[in-house]
Amino acid sequence: MGFRTLTIGDSGNDSTNNTGTLNITGGATFNSTGSTTLADETTDTGTINISGAGSTLTTTSFFSVGSGGSGHLNIGDNPSTGGVESGGVVNSVRAGVATQNTADPSVVNVNGTGAQWNLLGTDTTDRGAMLQLAGRGNGTINVSNGGKIVIDAQGTPTGSSQGGLQIGGFDENPQADGTLNIDGTGSSVTTSTGYVQIGRLGTGIVNVTNSASLDTSGAVTNVVGRKVGAIGTVNVTGAGSSWNAGANIFVGTEVDLAASTATGPGGNGTLNVA
């Protein structure tokens, strides 16, 4: 099934509570050639559940999980049974979780073997693949039980954004609060593009636990607690847990991202390895 744009959870009126759910199961495919939005207004809730081998959502324009309200994306989870099914894939290019100010959090679960979120390539203006968590709101991403997230522009973008992974604060919004949890053997997040910013202006937390892995070695720059007032924390704990950051990590430092050089004092950055 295909649509030009897809909006789940949109009342068109901030005073009306609206709930929408899309279930993609049993090997079904759903394609959106325009924008895809979950929970467009502040009082709305939007949910997409994808589970089972071959079940796929593909969206080629910006994918917003919680544009104003509470967005929920479950890849691999099966809410009808309360369990986890193998499979379930989302293909996108640039995406944001909790992109606007809201008191209601947005959550993404990538849970189980074969559950995968691919952010690949460039958009129509040649901006690189990007995952932005808590750009202006509150959001959490959980990757567990062998689930995977892959971010790769598949080349060098020439547009205004090189892409990458950004957690906690877009523009000038210190209220943003984002947490990325990667847990368990086989669970991984891989970024081969652009810049990794954990606590850009707001609060960004990454927890890598129980033999999970974070691989950002293909990114140009890694920074934890970038701007003054930001809080960035990375915890790598448990036997076999790892963060492969490649050439550099800046902690509590303002950085020229493209040049990968420190330019002055930054925020509160912490890296714990235990």
PDB file of C-alpha atoms in Angstrom, residues 11 41 92 96 112 148 160 167 169 235 239 246 270:
ATOM      1  CA  SER A  11      -7.163  16.249  15.248  1.00  0.00           C
ATOM      2  CA  GLU A  41      -0.897  18.326  17.597  1.00  0.00           C
ATOM      3  CA  SER A  92      13.703   6.277   5.959  1.00  0.00           C
ATOM      4  CA  GLY A  96      13.078  13.160  14.333  1.00  0.00           C
ATOM      5  CA  GLY A 112      14.060  -8.300  18.634  1.00  0.00           C
ATOM      6  CA  LYS A 148      19.456  -2.456  15.106  1.00  0.00           C
ATOM      7  CA  SER A 160      23.097  21.991   4.066  1.00  0.00           C
ATOM      8  CA  ILE A 167      20.416  13.878  20.875  1.00  0.00           C
ATOM      9  CA  GLY A 169      18.421  20.160  21.684  1.00  0.00           C
ATOM     10  CA  ASN A 235      27.478   5.176  29.918  1.00  0.00           C
ATOM     11  CA  ALA A 239      31.139  -7.098  29.827  1.00  0.00           C
ATOM     12  CA  GLY A 246      36.907   6.090  15.719  1.00  0.00           C
ATOM     13  CA  THR A 270      30.502  12.829  31.059  1.00  0.00           C
TER      14      THR A 270
END
